[in-house]
Coordinates of C-alpha atoms in Angstrom, one line a residue:
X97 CA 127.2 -117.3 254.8
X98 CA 125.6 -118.9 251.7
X99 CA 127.9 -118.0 248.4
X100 CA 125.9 -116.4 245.3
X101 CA 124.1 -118.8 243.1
X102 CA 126.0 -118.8 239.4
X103 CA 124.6 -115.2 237.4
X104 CA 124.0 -113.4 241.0
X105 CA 124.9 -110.3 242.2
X106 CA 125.5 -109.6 246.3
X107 CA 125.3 -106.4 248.0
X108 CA 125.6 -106.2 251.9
X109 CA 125.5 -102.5 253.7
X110 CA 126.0 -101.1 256.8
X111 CA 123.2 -98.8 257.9
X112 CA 125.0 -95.7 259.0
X113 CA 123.4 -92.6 260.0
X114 CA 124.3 -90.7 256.6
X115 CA 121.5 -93.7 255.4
X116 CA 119.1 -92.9 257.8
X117 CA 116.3 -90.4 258.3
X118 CA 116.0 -88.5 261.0
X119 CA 114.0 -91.2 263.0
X120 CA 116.6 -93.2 262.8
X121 CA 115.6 -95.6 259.5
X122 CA 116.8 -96.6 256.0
X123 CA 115.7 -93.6 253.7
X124 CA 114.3 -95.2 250.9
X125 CA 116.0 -93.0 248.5
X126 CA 119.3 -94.4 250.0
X127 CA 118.0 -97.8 249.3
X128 CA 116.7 -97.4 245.9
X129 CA 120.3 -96.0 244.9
X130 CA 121.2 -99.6 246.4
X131 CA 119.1 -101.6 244.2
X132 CA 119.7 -99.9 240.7
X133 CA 123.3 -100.4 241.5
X134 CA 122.7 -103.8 242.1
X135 CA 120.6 -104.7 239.6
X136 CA 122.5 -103.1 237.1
X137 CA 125.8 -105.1 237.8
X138 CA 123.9 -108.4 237.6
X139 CA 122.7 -107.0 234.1
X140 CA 126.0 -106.5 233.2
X141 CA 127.3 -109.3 234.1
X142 CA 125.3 -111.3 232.2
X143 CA 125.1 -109.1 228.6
X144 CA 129.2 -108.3 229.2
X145 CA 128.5 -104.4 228.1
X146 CA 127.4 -101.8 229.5
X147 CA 123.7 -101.2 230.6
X148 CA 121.1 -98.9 231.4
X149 CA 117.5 -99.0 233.6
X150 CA 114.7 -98.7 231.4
X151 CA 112.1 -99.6 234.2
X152 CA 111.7 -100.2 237.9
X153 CA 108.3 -102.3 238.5
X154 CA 106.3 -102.0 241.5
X155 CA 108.0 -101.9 244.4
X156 CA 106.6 -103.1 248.2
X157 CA 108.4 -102.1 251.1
X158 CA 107.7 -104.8 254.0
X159 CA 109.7 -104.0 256.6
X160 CA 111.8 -101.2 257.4
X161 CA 115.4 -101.3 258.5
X162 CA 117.2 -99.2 261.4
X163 CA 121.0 -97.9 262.0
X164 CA 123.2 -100.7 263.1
X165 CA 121.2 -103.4 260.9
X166 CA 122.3 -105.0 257.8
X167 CA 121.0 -104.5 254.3
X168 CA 121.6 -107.8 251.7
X169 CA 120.7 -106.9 247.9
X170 CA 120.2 -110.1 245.7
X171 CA 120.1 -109.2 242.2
X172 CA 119.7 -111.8 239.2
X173 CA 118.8 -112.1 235.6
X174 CA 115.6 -114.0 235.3
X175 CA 114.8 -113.8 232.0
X176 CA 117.0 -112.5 228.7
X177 CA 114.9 -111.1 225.8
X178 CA 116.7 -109.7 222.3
X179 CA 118.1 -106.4 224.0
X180 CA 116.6 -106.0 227.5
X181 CA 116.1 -108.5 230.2
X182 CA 114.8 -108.8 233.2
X183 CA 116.3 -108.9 237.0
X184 CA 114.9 -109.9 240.3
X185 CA 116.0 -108.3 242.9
X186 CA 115.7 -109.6 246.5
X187 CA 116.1 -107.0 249.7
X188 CA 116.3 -108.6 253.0
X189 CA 117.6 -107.0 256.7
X190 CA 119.3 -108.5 259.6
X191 CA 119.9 -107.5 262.7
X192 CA 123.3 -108.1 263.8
X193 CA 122.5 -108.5 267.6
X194 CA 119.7 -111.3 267.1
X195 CA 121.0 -112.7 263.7
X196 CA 117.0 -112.6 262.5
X197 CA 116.3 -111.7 258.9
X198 CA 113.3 -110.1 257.4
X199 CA 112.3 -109.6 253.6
X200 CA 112.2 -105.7 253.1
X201 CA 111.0 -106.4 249.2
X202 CA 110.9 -108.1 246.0
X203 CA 111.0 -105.8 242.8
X204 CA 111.5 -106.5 239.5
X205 CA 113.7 -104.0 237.0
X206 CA 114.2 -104.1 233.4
X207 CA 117.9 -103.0 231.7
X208 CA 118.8 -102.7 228.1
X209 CA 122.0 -103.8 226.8
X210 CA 124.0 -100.8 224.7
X211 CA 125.4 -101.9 221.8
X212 CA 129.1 -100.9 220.9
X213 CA 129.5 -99.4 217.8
X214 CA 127.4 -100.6 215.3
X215 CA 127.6 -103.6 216.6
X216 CA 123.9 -105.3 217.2
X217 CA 123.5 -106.9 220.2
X218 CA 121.2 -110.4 220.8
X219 CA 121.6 -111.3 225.0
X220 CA 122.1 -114.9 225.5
X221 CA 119.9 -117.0 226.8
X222 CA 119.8 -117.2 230.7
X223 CA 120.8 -120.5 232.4
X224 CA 118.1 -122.6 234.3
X225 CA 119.5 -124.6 237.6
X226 CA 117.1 -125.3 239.8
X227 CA 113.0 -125.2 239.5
X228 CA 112.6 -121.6 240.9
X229 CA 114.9 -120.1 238.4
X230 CA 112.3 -122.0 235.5
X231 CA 109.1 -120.7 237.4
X232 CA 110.6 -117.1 237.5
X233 CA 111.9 -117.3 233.6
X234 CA 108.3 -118.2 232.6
X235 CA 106.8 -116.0 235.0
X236 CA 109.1 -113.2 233.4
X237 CA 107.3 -113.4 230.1
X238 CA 104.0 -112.4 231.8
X239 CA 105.5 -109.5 233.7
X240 CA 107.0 -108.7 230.1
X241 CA 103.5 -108.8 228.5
X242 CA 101.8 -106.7 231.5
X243 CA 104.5 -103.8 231.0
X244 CA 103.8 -103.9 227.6
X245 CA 100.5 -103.3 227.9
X246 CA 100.7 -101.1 230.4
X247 CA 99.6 -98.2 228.6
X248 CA 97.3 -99.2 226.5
X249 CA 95.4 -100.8 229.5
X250 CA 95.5 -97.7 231.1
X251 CA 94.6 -94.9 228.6
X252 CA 91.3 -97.6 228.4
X253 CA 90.3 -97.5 232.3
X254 CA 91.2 -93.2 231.4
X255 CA 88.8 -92.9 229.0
X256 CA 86.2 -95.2 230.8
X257 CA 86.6 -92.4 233.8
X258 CA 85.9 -89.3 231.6
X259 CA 82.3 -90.3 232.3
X260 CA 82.6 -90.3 236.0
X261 CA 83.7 -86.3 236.3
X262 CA 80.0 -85.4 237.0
X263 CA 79.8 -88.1 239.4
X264 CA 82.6 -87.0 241.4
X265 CA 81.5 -86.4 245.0
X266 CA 79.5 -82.7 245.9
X267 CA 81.9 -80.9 248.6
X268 CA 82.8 -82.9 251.2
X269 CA 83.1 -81.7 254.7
X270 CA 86.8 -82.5 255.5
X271 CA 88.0 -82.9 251.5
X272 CA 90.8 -80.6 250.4
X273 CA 92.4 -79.2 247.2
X274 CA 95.8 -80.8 246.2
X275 CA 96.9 -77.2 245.2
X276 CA 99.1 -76.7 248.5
X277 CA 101.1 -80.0 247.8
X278 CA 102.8 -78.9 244.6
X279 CA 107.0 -78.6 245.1
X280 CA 109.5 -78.6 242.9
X281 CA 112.9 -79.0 243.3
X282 CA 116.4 -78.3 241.2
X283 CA 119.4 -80.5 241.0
X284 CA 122.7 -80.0 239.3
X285 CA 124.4 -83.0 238.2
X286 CA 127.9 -83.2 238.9
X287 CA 130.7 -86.1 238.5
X288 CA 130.0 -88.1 241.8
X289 CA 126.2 -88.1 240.7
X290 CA 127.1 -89.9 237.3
X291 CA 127.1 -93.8 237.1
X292 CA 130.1 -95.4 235.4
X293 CA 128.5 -95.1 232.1
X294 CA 128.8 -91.1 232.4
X295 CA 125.4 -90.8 232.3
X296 CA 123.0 -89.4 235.6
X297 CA 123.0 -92.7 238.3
X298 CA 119.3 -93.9 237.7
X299 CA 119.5 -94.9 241.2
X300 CA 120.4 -90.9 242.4
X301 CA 117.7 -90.0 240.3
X302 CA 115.0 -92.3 242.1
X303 CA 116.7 -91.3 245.2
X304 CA 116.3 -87.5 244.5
X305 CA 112.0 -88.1 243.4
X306 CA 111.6 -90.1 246.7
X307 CA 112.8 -86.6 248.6
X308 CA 110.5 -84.2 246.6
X309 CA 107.7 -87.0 246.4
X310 CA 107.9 -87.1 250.5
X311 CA 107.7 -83.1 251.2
X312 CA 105.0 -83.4 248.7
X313 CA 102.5 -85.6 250.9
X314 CA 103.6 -84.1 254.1
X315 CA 101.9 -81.0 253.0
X316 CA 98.5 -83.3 253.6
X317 CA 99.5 -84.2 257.6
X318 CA 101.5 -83.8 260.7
X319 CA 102.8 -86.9 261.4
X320 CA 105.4 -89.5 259.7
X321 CA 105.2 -90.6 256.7
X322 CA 106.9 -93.7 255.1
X323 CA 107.3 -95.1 251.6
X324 CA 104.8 -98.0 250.8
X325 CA 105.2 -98.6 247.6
X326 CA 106.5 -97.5 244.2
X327 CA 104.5 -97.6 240.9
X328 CA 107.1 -98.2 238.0
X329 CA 109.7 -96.5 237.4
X330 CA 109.9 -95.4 233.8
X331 CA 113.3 -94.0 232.3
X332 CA 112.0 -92.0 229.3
X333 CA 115.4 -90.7 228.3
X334 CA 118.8 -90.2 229.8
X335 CA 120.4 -86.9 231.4
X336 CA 124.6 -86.3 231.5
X337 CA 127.0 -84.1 234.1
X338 CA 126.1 -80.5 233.9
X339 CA 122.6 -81.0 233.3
X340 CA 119.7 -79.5 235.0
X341 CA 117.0 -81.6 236.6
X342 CA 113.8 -80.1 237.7
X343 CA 111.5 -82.2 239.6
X344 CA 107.7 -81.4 240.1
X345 CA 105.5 -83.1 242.6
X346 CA 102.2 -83.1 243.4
X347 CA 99.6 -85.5 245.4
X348 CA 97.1 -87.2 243.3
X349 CA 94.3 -88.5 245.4
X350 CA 94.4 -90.2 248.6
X351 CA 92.9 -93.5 250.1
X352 CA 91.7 -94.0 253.2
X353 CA 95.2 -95.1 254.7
X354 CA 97.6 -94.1 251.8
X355 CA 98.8 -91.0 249.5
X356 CA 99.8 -91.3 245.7
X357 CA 102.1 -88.8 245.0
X358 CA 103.1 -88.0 241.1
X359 CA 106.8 -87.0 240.4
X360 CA 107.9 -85.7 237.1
X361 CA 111.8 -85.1 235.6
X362 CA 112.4 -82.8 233.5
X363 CA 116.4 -82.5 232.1
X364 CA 118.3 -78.8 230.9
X365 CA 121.7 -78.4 229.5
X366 CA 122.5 -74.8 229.5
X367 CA 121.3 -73.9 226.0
X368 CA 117.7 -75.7 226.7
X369 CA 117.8 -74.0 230.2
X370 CA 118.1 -70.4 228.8
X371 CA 115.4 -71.7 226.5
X372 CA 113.4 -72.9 229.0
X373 CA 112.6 -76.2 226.8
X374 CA 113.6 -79.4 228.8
X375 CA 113.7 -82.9 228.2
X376 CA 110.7 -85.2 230.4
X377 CA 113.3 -87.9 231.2
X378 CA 111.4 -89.6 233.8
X379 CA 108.0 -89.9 235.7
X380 CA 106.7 -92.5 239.1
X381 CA 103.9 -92.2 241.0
X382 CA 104.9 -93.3 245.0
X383 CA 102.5 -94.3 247.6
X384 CA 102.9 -93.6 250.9
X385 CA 101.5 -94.3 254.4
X386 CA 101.7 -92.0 257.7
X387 CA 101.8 -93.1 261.6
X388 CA 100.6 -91.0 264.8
X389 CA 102.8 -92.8 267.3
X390 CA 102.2 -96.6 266.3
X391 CA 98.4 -96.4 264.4
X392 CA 98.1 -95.4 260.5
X393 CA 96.4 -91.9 260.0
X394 CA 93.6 -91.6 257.6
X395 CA 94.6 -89.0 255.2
X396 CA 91.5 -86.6 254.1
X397 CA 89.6 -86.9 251.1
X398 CA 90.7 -84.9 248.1
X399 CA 88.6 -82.4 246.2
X400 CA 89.2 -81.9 242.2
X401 CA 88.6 -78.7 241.0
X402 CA 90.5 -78.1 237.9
X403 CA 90.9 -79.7 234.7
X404 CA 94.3 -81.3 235.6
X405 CA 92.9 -82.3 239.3
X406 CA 90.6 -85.0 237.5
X407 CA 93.1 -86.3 235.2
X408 CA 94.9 -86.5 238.4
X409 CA 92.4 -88.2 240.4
X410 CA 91.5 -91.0 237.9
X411 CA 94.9 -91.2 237.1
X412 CA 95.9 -92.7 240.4
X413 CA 92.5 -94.9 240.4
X414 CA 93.5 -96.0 236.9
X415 CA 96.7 -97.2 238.7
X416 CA 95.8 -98.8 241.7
X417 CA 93.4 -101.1 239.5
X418 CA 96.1 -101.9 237.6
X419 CA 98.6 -102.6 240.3
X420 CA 95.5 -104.6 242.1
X421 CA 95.3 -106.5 239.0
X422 CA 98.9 -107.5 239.4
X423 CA 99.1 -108.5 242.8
X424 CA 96.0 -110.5 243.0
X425 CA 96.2 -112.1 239.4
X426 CA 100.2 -112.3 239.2
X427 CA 100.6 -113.4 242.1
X428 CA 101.8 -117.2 242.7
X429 CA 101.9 -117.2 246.3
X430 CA 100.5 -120.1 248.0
X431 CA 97.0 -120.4 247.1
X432 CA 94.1 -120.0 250.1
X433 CA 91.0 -122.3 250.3
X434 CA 88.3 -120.0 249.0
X435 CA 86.0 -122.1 250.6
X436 CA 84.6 -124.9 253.9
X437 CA 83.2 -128.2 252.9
X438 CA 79.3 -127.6 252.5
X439 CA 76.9 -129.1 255.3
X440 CA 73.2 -128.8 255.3
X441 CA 73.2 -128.8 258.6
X442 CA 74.9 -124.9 258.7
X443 CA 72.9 -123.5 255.9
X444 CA 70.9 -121.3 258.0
X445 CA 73.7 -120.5 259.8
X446 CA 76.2 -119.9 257.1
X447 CA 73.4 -117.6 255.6
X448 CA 73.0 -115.6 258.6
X449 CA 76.7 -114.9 258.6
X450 CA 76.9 -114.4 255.1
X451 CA 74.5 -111.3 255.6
X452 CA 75.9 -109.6 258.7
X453 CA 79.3 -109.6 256.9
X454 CA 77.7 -108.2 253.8
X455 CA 76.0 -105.6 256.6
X456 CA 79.4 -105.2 257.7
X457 CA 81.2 -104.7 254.9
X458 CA 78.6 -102.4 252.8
X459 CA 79.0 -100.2 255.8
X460 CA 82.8 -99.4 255.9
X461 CA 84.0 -96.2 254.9
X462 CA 86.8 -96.0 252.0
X463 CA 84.2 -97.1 249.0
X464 CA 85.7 -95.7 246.1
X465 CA 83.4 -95.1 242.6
X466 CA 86.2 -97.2 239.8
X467 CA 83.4 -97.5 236.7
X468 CA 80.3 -95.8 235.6
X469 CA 79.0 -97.8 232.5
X470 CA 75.4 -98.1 231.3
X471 CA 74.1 -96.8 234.6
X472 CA 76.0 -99.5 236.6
X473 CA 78.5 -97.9 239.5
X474 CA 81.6 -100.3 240.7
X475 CA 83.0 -99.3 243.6
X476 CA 86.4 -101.5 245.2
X477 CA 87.4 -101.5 249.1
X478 CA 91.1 -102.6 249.6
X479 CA 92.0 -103.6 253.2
X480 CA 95.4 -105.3 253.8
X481 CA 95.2 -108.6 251.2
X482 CA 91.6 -107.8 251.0
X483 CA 90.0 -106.8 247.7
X484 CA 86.3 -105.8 248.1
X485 CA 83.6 -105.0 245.1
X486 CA 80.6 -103.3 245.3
X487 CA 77.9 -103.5 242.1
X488 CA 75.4 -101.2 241.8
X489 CA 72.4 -100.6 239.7
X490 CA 68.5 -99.5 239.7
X491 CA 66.1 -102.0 238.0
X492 CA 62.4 -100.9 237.8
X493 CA 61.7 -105.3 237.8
X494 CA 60.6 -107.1 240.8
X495 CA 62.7 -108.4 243.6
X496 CA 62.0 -112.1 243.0
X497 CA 62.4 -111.8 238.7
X498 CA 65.6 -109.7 239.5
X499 CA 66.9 -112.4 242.3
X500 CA 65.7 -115.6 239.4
X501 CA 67.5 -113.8 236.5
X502 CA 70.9 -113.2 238.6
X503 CA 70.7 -116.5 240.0
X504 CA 70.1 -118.8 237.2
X505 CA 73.4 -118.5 235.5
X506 CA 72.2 -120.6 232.6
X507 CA 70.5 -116.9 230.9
X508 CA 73.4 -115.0 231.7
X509 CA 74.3 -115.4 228.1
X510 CA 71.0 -113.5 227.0
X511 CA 71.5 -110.6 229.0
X512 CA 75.0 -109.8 230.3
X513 CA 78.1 -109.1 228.0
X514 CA 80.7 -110.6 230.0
X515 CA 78.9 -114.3 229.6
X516 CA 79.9 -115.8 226.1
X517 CA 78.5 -119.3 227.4
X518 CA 78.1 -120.4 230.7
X519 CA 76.8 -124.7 230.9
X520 CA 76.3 -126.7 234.5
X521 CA 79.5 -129.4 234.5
X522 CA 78.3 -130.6 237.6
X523 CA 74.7 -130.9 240.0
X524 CA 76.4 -130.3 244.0
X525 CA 73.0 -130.6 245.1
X526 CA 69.4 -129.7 243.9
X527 CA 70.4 -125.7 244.4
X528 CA 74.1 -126.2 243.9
X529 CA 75.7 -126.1 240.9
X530 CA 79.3 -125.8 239.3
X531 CA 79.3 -124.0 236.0
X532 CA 81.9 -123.3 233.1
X533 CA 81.9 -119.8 232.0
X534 CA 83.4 -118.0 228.9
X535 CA 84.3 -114.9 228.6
X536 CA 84.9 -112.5 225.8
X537 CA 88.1 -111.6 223.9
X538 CA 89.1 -108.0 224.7
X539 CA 91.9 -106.4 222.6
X540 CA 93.1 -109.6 221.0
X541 CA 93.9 -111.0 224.1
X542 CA 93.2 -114.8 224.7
X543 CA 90.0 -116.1 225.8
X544 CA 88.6 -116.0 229.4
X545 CA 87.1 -119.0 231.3
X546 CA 86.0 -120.1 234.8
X547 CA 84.6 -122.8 236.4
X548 CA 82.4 -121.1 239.7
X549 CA 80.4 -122.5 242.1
X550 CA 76.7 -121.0 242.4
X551 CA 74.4 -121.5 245.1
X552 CA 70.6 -120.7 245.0
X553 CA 69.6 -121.0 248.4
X554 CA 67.1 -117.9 249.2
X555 CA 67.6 -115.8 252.1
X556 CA 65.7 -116.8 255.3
X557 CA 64.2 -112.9 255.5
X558 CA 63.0 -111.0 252.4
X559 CA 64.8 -108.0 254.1
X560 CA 68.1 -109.9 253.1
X561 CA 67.1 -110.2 249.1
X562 CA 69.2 -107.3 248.3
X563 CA 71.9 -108.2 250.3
X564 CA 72.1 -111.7 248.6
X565 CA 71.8 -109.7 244.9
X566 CA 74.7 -107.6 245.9
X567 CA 76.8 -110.3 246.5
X568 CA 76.0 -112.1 243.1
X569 CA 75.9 -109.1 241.5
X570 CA 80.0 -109.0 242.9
X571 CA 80.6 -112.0 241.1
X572 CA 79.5 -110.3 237.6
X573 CA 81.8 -107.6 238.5
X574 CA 85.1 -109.9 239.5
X575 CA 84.9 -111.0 235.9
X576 CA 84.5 -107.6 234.4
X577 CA 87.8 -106.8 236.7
X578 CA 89.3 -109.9 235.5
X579 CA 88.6 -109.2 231.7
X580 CA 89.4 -105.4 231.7
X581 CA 92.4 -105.7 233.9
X582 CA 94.4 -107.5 231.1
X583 CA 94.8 -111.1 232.4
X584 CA 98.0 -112.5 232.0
X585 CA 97.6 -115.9 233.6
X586 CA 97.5 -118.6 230.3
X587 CA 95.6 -120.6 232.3
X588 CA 92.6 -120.0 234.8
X589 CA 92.4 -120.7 238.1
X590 CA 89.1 -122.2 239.4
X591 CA 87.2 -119.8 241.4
X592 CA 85.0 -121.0 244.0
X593 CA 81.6 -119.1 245.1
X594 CA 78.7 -119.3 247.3
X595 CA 75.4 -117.2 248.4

């Protein structure tokens, strides 16, 4: 068995059935009790006092593990800041009949140092051995800088979906109020639920969310659910033995495949509880999935009614924008050719598939409305690692000036926002060319730029015009995502696009 690098923490467990659900696998609370544990020994072994979770990032379950397999928690500091720092943490499984190892997740988690006394604490600097522990120290900062503007970025996509209430969908056959998925739920703390601090285990705390947050979205079907994902943890305040903890769930909106459901802590001692004034110590939103037998169910549509149903609804939009902008902009997994070497010889071809896939695609169910501006409707299709993005708009021009204006990036500039400059760098061919694009600053952020590929190749049929204008029209709108989602790459990456 490999030792622990220097700075890293190593947890192995057991499943047993006090672990397990009662199909047999890893509850998820039981395994986020795990993690904080273990990330919060690495933490503490690196600052040398005592610390505390502040945040949990988005967490992706990838597997899940059974009684009788093995659970290995990794947990080490990537990067120290003044007070807090950050830790990776590394889940993997093994079954101990066939020795084979899968990843169950990666999550990031951010702990801050408590300072003894009046003491002032400054973490030292974390040491870099090998050249992943560099890419994840710089890649720490960005993380850092997302969190950061976490709110801000989505109070902005909140107020951009005030305008969409009186767009919202007219009854749907099938679509149901979230009304019936409201529980709450009331916990005592006592000694064993206390972490070594004194203070309520942050990991019993996620553990005890995950339970509500699951009888929540099993109101909405009949069949078994499973945690997917969580969207950041946030640890608003802490809560001590003898406190009350009321939890509150309630579904937020559903899609296609998947359920976000919103959990709220709040915290009583017994004077506040006879009161009834509490403390709102923490808040996550978890997404889950649900299987008939060995195929994911499609959850039904939901249906806002009130006031607090719409802030609900766009809420979880709000966040899954944001958490697409992180996985398909942070992420530095191995990059995927965008594109196949052009040949004349396939154009017509390569045009004919282009448009059956658009046909394809435009007809898919799941097409969900993420921006009204100026009369222009966004809507975003995410399948698996797929991210899909429908503009639309009605122009009283003619097909052919409409198809020339989107086409000929050179007058972007003169009509569209998002285009500060936009210059050919390079002729492909007489209707191919690569352009450098600018973008705007948005909230003092650093520029944008983008070298594309655009090809002007008209479609074989005049049926197919629109088709072709959707698809350039999807380009506009993957740098409206890129520039509104907060970009925290420092560098571009190319992006490479055809007709």
């Amino acid at each position: 068995m490999e030792r622990p690098a220097p700075g890293e923490v190593l947890m192995s467990q057991a499943i047993q059935p006090a672990h397990a659900t009662a199909r047999g696998e890893l509850s998820a609370g039981q395994l986020l009790k795990w993690i904080d544990a273990t990330a919060c020994l690495a933490a503490e072994k690196h600052a040398g006092v005592s610390c505390v979770t502040a945040s949990v990032d988005d967490i992706q379950f990838e597997e899940t593990a059974r009684i009788g397999q093995v659970i290995t928690i990794k947990a080490k500091v990537t990067r120290a800041f003044s007070t807090s720092m950050e830790i990776g943490i590394k889940v993997m499984v093994q079954d101990v009949l066939t020795g084979i190892e899968k990843l169950v997740s990666v999550a990031f988690s951010t702990f801050v140092a408590k300072a003894v006394g009046k003491e002032k604490i400054h973490l030292k600097p974390v040491t870099l051995l090998t050249e992943q522990d560099h890419v994840e120290h710089s890649l720490a900062a960005e993380r850092r800088r997302v969190r950061l503007q976490h709110e801000e970025t989505f109070n902005n996509l909140m107020k951009e979906s005030s305008k969409l209430d009186d767009l919202i969908f007219d009854e749907e056959e099938g679509a149901v109020s979230t009304r019936g998925t409201s529980v709450q739920s009331i916990e005592l703390v006592l000694p064993p639920h206390a972490n070594h601090h004194g203070n309520t285990f942050g990991g019993q705390i996620m553990a005890w969310m995950e339970t509500v947050a699951t009888i929540s979205a099993s109101r909405l079907c009949r069949a078994h659910l499973f945690l997917k994902s969580v969207d950041m943890f946030k640890f608003r305040g802490p809560s001590t033995v003898g406190d009350r903890l009321v939890f509150t769930a309630i579904v937020n909106n559903t899609f296609q495949t998947c359920v976000e459901v919103g959990v709220r802590v709040e915290a009583f001692d017994c004077q506040e509880w006879a009161e009834g004034r509490g403390r709102h110590i923490n808040s996550a939103f978890l997404i889950y999935n649900a299987a008939d037998k060995e195929n994911l169910i499609t959850f039904p549509r939901i249906q806002p009614i009130s006031k607090d149903d719409f802030r609900r609804y766009w809420g979880a939009i709000a966040r899954k924008r944001i958490r697409l902008g992180r996985k398909y902009v942070i992420s530095h997994k191995k990059e995927v050719p965008l594109s196949i070497h052009w040949d004349i010889s396939k154009q017509a071809s390569l045009s004919d598939s282009n448009v059956e896939a658009l046909k394809k695609l435009a007809a898919k169910k799941g097409w969900e409305v993420t921006s009204a501006v100026e009369k222009i409707k966004i809507y975003t299709l995410e399948e698996h690692d797929v991210l899909s993005v429908w503009v639309e708009k009605h122009v009283g021009s003619p097909a052919h000036l409409a198809y020339h204006l989107l086409s000929d990036f050179t007058k972007r500039p003169l009509w569209d926002p998002h285009f500060v400059s936009c210059e050919v760098i390079d002729w492909v061919s007489e209707d191919d060319q690569l352009y450098y694009i600018t973008c705007p600053i948005v909230n003092d952020d650093k520029p944008k730029d983008v070298v594309v590929l655009v090809s002007r190749r008209k479609p074989l049929k005049d049926g197919y015009l629109t088709l072709t204008m959707f698809l350039l029209a999807s380009f506009l709108t993957l740098l409206e995502i890129l520039v509104a989602g907060q970009n925290p790459l420092k560098k571009q990456q190319p992006l490479v696009y055809g007709s």
